[in-house]
Coordinates of C-alpha atoms and ligand atoms in Angstrom, one line a residue:
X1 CA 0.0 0.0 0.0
X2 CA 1.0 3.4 -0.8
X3 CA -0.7 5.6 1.6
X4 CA -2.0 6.1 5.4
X5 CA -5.0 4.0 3.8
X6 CA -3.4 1.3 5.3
X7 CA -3.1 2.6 9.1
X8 CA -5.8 4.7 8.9
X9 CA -8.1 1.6 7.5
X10 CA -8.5 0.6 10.9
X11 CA -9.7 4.0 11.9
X12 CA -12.3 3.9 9.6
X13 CA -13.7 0.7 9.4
X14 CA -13.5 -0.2 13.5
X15 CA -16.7 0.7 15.3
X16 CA -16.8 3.7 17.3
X17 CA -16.3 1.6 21.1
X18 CA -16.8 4.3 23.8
X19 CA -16.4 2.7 27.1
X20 CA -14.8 4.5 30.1
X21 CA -11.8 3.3 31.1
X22 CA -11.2 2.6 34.8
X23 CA -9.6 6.1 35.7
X24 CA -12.4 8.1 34.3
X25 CA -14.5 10.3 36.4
X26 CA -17.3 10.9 34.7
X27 CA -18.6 14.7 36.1
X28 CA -22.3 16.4 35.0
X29 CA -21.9 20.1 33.7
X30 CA -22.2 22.5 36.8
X31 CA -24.2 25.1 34.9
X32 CA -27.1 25.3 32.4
X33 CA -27.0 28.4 30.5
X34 CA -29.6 29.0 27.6
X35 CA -29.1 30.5 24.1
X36 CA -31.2 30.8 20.4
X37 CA -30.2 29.9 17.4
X38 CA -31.5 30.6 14.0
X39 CA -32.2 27.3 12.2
X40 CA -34.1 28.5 9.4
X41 CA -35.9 31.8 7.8
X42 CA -39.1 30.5 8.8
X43 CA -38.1 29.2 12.6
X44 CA -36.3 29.6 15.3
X45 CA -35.4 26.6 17.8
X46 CA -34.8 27.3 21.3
X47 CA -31.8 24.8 22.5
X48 CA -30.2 24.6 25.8
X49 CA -26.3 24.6 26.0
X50 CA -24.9 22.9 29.0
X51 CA -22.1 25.9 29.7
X52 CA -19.2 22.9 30.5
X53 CA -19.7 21.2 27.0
X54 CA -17.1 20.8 24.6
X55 CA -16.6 19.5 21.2
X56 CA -12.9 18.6 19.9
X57 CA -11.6 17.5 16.7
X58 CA -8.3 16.1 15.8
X59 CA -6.1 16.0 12.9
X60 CA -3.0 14.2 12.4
X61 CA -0.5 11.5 14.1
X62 CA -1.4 8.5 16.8
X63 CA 0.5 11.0 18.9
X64 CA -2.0 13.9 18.0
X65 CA -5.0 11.7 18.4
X66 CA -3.9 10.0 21.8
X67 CA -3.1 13.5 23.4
X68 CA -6.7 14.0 22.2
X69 CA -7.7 10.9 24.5
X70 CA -5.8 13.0 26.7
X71 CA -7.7 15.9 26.5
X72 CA -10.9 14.9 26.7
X73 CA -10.4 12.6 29.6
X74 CA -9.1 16.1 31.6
X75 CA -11.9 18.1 30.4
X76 CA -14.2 15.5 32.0
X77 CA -12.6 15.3 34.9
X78 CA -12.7 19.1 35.2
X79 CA -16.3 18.3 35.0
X80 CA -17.0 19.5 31.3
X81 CA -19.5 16.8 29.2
X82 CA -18.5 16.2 25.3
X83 CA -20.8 16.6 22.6
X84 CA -20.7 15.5 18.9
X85 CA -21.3 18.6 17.0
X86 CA -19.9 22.4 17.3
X87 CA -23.3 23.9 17.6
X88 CA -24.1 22.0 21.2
X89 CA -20.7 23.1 22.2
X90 CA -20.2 25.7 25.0
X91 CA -16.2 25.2 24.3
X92 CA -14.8 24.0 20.7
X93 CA -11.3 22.6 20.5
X94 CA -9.3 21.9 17.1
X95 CA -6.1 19.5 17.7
X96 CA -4.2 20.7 14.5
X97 CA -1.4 19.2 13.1
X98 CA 1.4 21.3 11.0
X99 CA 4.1 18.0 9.4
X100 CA 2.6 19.2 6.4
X101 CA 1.3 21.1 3.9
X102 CA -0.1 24.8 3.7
X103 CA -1.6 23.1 8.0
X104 CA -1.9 27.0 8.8
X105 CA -4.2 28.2 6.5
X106 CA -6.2 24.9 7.0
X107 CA -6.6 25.5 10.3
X108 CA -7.5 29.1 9.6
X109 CA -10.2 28.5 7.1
X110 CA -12.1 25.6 9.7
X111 CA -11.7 28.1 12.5
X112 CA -14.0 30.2 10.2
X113 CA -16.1 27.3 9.8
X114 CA -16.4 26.6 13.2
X115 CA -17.4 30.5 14.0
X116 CA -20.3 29.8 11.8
X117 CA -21.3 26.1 12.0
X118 CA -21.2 27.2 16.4
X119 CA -22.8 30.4 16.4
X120 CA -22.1 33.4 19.1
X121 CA -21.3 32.7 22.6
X122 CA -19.0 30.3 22.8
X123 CA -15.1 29.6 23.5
X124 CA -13.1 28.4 20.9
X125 CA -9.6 26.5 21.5
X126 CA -6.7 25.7 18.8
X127 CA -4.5 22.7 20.6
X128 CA -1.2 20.9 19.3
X129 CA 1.4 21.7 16.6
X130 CA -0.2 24.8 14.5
X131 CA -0.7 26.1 17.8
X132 CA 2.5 26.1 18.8
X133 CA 4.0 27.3 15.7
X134 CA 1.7 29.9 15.1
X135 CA 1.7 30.9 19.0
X136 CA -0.2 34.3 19.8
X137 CA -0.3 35.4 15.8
X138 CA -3.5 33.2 15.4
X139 CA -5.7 35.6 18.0
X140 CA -4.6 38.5 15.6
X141 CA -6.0 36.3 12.5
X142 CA -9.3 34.8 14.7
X143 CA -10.1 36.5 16.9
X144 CA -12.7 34.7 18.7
X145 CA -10.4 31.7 19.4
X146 CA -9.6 32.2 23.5
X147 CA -7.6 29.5 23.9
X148 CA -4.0 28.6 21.8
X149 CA -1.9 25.7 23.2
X150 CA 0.8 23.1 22.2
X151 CA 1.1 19.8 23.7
X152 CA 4.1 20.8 26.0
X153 CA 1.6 22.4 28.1
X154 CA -1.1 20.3 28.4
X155 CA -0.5 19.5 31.9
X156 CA -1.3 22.7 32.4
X157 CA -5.0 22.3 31.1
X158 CA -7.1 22.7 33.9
X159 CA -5.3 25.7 35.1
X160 CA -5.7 26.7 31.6
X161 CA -9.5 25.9 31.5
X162 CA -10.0 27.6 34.4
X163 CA -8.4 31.0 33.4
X164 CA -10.7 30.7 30.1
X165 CA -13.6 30.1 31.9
X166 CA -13.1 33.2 34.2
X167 CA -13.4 35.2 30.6
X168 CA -9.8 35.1 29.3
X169 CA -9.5 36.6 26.3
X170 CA -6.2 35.5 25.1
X171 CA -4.8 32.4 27.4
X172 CA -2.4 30.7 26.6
X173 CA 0.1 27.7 27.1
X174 CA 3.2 27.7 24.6
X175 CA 5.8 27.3 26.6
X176 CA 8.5 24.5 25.3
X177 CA 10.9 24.5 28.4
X178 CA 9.5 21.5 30.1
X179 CA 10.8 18.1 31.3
X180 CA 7.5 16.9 32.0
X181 CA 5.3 14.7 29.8
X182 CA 1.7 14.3 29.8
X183 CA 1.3 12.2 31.9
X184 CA -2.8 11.6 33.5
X185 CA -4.8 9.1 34.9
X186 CA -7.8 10.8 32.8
X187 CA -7.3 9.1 29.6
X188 CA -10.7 8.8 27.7
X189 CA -10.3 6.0 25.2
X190 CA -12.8 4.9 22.5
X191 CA -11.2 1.9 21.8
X192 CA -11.7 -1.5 24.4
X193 CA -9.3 -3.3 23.1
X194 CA -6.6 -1.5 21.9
X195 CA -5.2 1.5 23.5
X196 CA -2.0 4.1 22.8
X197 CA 0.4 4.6 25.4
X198 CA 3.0 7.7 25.2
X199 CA 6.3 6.8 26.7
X200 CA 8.5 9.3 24.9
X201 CA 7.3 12.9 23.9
X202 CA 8.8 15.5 21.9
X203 CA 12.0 15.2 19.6
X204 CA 16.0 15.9 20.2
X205 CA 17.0 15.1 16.5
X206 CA 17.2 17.8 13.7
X207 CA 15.8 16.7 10.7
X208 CA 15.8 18.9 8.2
X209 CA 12.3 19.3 6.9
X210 CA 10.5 18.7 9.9
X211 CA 8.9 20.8 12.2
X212 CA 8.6 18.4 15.1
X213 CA 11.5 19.4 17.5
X214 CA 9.6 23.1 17.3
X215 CA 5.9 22.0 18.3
X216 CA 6.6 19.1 20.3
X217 CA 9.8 20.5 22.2
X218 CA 12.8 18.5 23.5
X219 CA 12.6 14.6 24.2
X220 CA 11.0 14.0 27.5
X221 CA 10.6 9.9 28.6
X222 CA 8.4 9.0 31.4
X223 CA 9.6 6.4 34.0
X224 CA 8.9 2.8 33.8
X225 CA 6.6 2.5 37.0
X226 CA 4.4 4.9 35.4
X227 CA 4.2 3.2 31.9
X228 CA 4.2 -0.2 33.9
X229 CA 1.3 1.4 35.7
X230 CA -0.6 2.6 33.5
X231 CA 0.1 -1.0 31.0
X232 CA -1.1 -3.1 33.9
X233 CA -4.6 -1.0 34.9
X234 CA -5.4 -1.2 31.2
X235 CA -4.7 -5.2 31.5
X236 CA -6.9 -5.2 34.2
X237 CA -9.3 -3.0 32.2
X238 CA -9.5 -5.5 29.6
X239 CA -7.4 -4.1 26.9
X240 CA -5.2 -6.7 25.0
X241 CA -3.6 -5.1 22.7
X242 CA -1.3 -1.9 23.5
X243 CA 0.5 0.2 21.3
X244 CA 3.8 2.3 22.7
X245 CA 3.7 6.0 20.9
X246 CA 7.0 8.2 20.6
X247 CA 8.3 10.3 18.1
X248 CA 11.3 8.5 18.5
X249 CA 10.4 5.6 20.5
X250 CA 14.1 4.1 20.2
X251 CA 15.4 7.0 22.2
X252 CA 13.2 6.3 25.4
X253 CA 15.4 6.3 28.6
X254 CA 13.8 5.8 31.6
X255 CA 14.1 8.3 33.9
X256 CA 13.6 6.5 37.0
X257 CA 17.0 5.0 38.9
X258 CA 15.3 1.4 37.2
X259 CA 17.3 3.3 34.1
X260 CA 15.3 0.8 31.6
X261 CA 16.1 0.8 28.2
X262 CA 13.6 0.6 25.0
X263 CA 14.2 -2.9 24.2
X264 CA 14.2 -3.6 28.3
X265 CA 10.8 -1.6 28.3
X266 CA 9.4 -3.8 25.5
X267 CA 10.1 -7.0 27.4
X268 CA 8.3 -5.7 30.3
X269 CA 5.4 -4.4 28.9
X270 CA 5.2 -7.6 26.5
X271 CA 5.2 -9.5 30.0
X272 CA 1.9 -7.9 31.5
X273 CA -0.5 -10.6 32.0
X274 CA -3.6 -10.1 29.9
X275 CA -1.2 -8.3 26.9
X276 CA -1.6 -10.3 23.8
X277 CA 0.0 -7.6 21.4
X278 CA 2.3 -5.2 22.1
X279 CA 3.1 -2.9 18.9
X280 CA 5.2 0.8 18.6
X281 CA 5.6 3.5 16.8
X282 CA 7.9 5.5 15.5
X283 CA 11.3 4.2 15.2
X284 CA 14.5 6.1 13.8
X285 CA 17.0 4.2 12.2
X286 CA 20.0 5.4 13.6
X287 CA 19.4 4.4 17.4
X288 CA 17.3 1.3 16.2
X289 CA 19.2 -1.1 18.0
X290 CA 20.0 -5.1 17.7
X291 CA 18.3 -5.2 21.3
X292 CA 15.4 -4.6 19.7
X293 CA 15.3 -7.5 17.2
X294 CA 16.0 -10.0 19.7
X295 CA 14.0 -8.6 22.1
X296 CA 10.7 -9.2 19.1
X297 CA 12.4 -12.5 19.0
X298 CA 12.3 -13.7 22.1
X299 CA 8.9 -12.2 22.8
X300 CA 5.2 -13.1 20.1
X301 CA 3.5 -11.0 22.1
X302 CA 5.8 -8.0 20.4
X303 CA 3.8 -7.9 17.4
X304 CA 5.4 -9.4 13.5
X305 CA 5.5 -5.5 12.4
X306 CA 8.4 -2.6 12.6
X307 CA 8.0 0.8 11.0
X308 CA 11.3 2.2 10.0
X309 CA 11.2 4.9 8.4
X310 CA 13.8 5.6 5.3
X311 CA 13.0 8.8 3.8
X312 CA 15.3 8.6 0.8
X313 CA 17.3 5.7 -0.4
X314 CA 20.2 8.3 -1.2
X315 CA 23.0 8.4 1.4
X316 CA 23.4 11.8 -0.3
X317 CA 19.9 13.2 0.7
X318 CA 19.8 11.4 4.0
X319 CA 22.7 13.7 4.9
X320 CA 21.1 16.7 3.5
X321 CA 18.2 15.5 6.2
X322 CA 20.6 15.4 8.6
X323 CA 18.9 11.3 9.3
X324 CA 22.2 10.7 11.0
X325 CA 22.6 7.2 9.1
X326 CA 23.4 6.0 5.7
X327 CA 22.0 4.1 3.3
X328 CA 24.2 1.0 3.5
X329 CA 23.8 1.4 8.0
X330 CA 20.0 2.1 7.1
X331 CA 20.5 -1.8 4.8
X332 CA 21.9 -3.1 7.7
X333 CA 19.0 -2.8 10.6
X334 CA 17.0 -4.5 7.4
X335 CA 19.4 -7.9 7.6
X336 CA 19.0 -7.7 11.5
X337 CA 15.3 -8.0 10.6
X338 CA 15.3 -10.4 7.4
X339 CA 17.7 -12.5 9.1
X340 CA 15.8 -13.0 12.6
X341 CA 14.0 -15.7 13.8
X342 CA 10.8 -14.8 13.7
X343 CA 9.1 -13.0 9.8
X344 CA 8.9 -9.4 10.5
X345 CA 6.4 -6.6 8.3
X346 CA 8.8 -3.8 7.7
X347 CA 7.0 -0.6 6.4
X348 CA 8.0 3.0 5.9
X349 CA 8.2 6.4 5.3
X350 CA 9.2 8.1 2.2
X351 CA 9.8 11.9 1.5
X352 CA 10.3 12.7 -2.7
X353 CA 11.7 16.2 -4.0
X354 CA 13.8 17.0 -0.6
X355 CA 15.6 20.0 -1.9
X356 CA 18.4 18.9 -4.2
X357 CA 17.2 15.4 -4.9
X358 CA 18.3 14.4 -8.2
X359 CA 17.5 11.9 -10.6
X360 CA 20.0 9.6 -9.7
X361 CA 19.3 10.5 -6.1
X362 CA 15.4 9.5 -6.4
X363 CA 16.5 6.2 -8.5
X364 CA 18.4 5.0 -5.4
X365 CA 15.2 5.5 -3.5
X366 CA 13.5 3.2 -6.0
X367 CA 16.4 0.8 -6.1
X368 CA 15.9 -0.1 -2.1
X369 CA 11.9 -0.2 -2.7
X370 CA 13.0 -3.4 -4.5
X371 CA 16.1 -4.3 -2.6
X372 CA 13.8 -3.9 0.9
X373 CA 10.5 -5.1 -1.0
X374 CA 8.6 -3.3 1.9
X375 CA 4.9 -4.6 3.1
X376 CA 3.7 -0.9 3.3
X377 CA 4.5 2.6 2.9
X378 CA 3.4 6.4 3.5
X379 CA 5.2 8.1 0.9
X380 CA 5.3 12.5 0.6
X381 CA 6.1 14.9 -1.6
X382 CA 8.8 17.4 0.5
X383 CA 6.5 20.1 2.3
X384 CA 8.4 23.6 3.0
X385 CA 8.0 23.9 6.4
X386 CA 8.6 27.3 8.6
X387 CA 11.7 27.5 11.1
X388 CA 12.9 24.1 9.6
X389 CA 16.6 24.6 7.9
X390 CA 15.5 23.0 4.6
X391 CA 14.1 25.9 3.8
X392 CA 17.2 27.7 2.8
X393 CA 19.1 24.6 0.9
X394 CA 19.5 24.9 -2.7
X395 CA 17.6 22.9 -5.3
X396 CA 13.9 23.3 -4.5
X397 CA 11.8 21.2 -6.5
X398 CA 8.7 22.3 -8.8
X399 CA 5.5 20.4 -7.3
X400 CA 5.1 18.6 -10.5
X401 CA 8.6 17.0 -10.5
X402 CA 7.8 15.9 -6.8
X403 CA 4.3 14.7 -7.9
X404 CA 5.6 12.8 -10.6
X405 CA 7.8 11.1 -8.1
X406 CA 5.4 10.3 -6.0
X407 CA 3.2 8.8 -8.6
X408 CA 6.1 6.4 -9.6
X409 CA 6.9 5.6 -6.0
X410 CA 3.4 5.0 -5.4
X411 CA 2.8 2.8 -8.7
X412 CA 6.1 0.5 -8.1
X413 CA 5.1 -0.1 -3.9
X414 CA 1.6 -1.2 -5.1
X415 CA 3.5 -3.6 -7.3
X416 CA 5.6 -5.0 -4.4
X417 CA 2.4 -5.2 -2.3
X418 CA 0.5 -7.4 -5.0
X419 CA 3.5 -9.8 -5.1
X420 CA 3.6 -9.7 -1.4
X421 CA 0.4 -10.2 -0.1
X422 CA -0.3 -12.6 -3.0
X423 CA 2.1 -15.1 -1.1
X424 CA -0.2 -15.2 1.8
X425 CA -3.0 -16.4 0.2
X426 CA -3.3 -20.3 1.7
X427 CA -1.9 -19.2 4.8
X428 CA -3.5 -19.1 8.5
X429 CA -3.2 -15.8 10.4
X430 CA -4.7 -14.9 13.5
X431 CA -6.7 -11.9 13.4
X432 CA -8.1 -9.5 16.5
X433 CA -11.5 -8.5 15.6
X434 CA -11.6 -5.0 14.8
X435 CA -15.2 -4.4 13.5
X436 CA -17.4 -5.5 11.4
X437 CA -18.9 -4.5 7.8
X438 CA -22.1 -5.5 7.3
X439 CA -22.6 -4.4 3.9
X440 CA -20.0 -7.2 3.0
X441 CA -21.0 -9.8 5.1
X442 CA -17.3 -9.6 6.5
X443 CA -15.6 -9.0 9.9
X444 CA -12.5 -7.2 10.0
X445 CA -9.2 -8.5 11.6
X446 CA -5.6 -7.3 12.5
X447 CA -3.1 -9.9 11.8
X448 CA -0.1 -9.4 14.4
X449 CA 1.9 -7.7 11.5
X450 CA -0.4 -4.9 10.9
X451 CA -1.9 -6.8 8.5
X452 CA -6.1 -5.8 7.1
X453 CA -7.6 -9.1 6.9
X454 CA -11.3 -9.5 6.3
X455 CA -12.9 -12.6 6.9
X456 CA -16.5 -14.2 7.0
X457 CA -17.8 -16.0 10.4
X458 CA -21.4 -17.7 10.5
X459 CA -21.5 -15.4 13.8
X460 CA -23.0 -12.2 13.4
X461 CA -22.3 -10.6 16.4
X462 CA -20.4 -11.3 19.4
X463 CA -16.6 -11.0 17.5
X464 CA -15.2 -7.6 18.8
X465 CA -12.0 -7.9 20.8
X466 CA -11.5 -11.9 19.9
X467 CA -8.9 -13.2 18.8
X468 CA -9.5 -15.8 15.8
X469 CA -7.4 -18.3 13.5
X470 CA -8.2 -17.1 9.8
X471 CA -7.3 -18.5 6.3
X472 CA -6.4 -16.3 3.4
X473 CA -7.9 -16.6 0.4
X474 CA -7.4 -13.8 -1.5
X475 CA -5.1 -10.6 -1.8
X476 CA -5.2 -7.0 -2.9
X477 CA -2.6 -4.6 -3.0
X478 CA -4.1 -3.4 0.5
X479 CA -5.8 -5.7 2.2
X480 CA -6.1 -9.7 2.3
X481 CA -9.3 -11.7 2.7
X482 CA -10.6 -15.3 4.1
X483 CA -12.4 -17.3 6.1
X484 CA -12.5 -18.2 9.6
X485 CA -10.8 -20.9 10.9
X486 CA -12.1 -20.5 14.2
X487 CA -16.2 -20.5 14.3
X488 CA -16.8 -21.7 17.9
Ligands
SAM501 N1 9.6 10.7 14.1 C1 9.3 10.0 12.9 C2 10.6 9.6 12.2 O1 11.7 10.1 12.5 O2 10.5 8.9 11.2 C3 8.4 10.7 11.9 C4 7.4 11.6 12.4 S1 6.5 12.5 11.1 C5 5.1 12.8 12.0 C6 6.0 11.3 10.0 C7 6.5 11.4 8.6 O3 6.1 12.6 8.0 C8 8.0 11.4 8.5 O4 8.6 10.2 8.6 C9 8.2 12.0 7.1 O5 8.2 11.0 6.2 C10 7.0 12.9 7.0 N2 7.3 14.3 7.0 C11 7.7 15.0 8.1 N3 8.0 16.3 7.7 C12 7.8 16.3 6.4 C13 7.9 17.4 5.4 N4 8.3 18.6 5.7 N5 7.5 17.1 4.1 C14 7.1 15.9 3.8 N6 7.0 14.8 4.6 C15 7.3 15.1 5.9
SF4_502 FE1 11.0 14.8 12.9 FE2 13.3 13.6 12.6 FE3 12.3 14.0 15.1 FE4 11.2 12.2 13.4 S1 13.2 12.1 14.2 S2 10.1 13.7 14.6 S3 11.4 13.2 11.4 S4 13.0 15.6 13.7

């Protein structure tokens, strides 16, 4: 696959599970405060607004959408109640995300939106990484937004909440200079059966295009007790499948006198009874170590998948990224994984047209798409982004050039992924059920290495959150289908 289609697949297809998780409080609004709104010419439709409502939505990374988990499980333990449109909203929050693309105006354009779709009288809040970059400059440009504030200082929120409440005009939380990660007990996931944990935020590497180190702030790991913790109560809370979230998960050193390790920290978590999977995200090549391998080795329950993320097959360009590795050290973390004991799903992430990238340069890119013959991969045209030193290197590339790249990285992956997935076909993979589509007469599974598997089952409810033995009998280019093996 050549997209997010094949992460965000899951996303779209799984049901919509919400469920409180044990550490929720769950808090009635305080207050009742009534407004009208116009619904039509003809009528008008009194409606009461609870005055602690909210309504957030989220764009971007796991990371993004787990600090919106975050969110939300503060807010209702500050007692606010969340609602599914704008217009019941007392409070509206936008979690923005600025890795790419023209993210600013975006997020100025739906803040417009917003102002109409929620009418007068309420607060309006702009959350994560356009926040941060665009700091105080986007009360100037929307000025009914109250509330601007990047994920460094989201431990702050209920102070925050409380100022904007009081009728603060322009509050705000942008500072970067913190050692503290979010770390709460009010986590509200939607999910039962598979849930995100942060053990790493924020970025100390320098990569030339990307804006992450400036929104996210430096590299801040939380201790082992407190991911142990908070791995254990979701156990106990029924969750089997757990997935460790980091920009650079690799880097994570525990804080704590314990002094774990990332390949020590997977072993541990793996170890939890009542974990069936254990999966991460992201890893960077350079401080990807041979730990880690034998660590997945050693351990099923560390899931048949690692995303490794390349971004050019040129050692040329990867030092014009400032990746810190070369091709040929990049090669070699792909024999640790070909040659381990256990079959591993390598996927990854491609950037075409980085300033300077050649012809030859974009050829060696193609040349290890065959040479790594990945399972997946998100693949991007380079996106100018502010503060980031790309910006001034020679060489920038039209948008057609780096369109016509993309196309021709995207044609030769869907290839690979034809030939690949083809192979499976006969084989038996268990699947967690995921959800169910009913228009197909098909449930839809997880294999173990992030694989879509959709299968039929005389059951028609009753699936959710098993786990079940399933033989392929067909392939696409994104996606594999069969039967159940399982039917008890
Ligand atoms: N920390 C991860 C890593 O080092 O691979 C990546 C995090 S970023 C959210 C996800 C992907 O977005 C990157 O791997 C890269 O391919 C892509 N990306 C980041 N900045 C970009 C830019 N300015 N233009 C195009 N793609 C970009
Ligand atoms: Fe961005 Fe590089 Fe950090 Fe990944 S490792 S978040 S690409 S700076």
């Amino acid at each position: 696959m050549t997209d997010r289609q094949y992460f965000a697949r899951s996303r779209i297809q799984s049901h919509d599970w919400r469920q409180p998780t044990r550490a929720r409080r769950v808090v009635r609004p305080r207050a009742i405060e009534t407004s009208w709104h116009s619904r039509s010419q003809s009528s008008l439709e009194y409606r009461l607004v609870a005055s602690k409502t909210f309504y957030i939505e989220t764009f971007g990374c796991q990371m993004n959408a787990h600090d919106s988990e975050k969110v939300i499980g503060t807010l209702l333990a500050e007692g606010y109640e969340r609602v599914d449109a704008p217009d019941n909203a007392h409070l509206v929050l936008y979690n923005t995300c600025s890795i790419r693309d023209k993210a600013e105006q975006k997020v100025f354009s739906r803040l417009q939106q917003f102002k109409r779709e929620a009418g007068k009288g309420k607060l309006f809040g702009v959350l994560g990484c356009v926040a941060q970059q665009e700091g105080e400059k986007i009360f100037d440009r929307a000025p009914h937004v109250n509330l601007v504030a990047g994920s460094a200082s989201y431990t702050r929120l209920p102070e925050l909440l409380v100022q904007l409440e009081a009728g603060g005009k322009r509050v705000t939380g942008l500072s970067l200079d913190t050692d503290e990660a979010f770390d709460t007990p009010y986590t509200r996931r939607d999910n039962p059966h598979r849930a995100y944990i942060t053990i790493i935020e924020g970025c100390d590497k320098s990569c030339a295009y990307c804006v992450v180190p400036f929104t996210r702030g430096p590299e801040r790991s939380r201790t082992s007790e407190s991911v142990m913790a908070e791995a254990r109560r979701l156990a106990e809370d029924g969750y089997s499948e757990i997935q460790l979230l980091g920009q650079n998960v690799n880097s994570y050193r525990d804080s704590s006198p314990a002094g774990w390790d990332f390949a020590t920290l997977l072993r541990r978590v793996a170890g939890i009874a009542g974990i069936r999977r254990v999966r991460y995200t992201t890893s960077h090549p350079r401080d990807f170590v041979k730990a880690i391998v034998e660590a997945m080795d050693d351990n099923p329950v560390l899931c048949d998948h690692v995303h490794l993320p390349v971004q050019s097959g040129s050692s040329r360009v990867l030092a014009a990224m400032d990746r810190l590795y070369t091709r040929d050290q990049y090669l070699e973390r792909i024999e640790w994984l070909k040659t381990a004991v256990r079959q591993y799903a390598i996927t990854t992430d491609i950037i075409v047209g980085f300033p300077g990238e050649t012809e030859a340069d974009f050829q060696e890119t193609l040349d290890l798409l065959d040479a790594v013959e990945y399972d997946s991969l998100f693949s991007f045209k380079y996106s100018p982004r502010p503060n980031t030193a790309a910006l001034t290197l020679p060489g920038h590339i039209p948008d057609e050039e780096k369109q016509r790249r993309l196309a021709i990285v995207q044609e030769k992956q869907r290839a690979i992924q034809i030939r690949r997935n083809a192979q499976l076909v006969g084989a038996t993979r268990e699947v967690l059920v995921e959800g169910r589509n009913p228009a197909m007469g098909q449930w839809i599974g997880r294999t173990s290495d992030n694989r879509t598997l959709n299968f039929t089952h005389p059951a028609a409810d009753g699936l959710l959150g098993r786990y079940l033995d399933v033989r392929v009998t067909r392939s696409g280019p994104n996606s594999l289908a069969g039967e159940a093996v399982t039917v008890a």
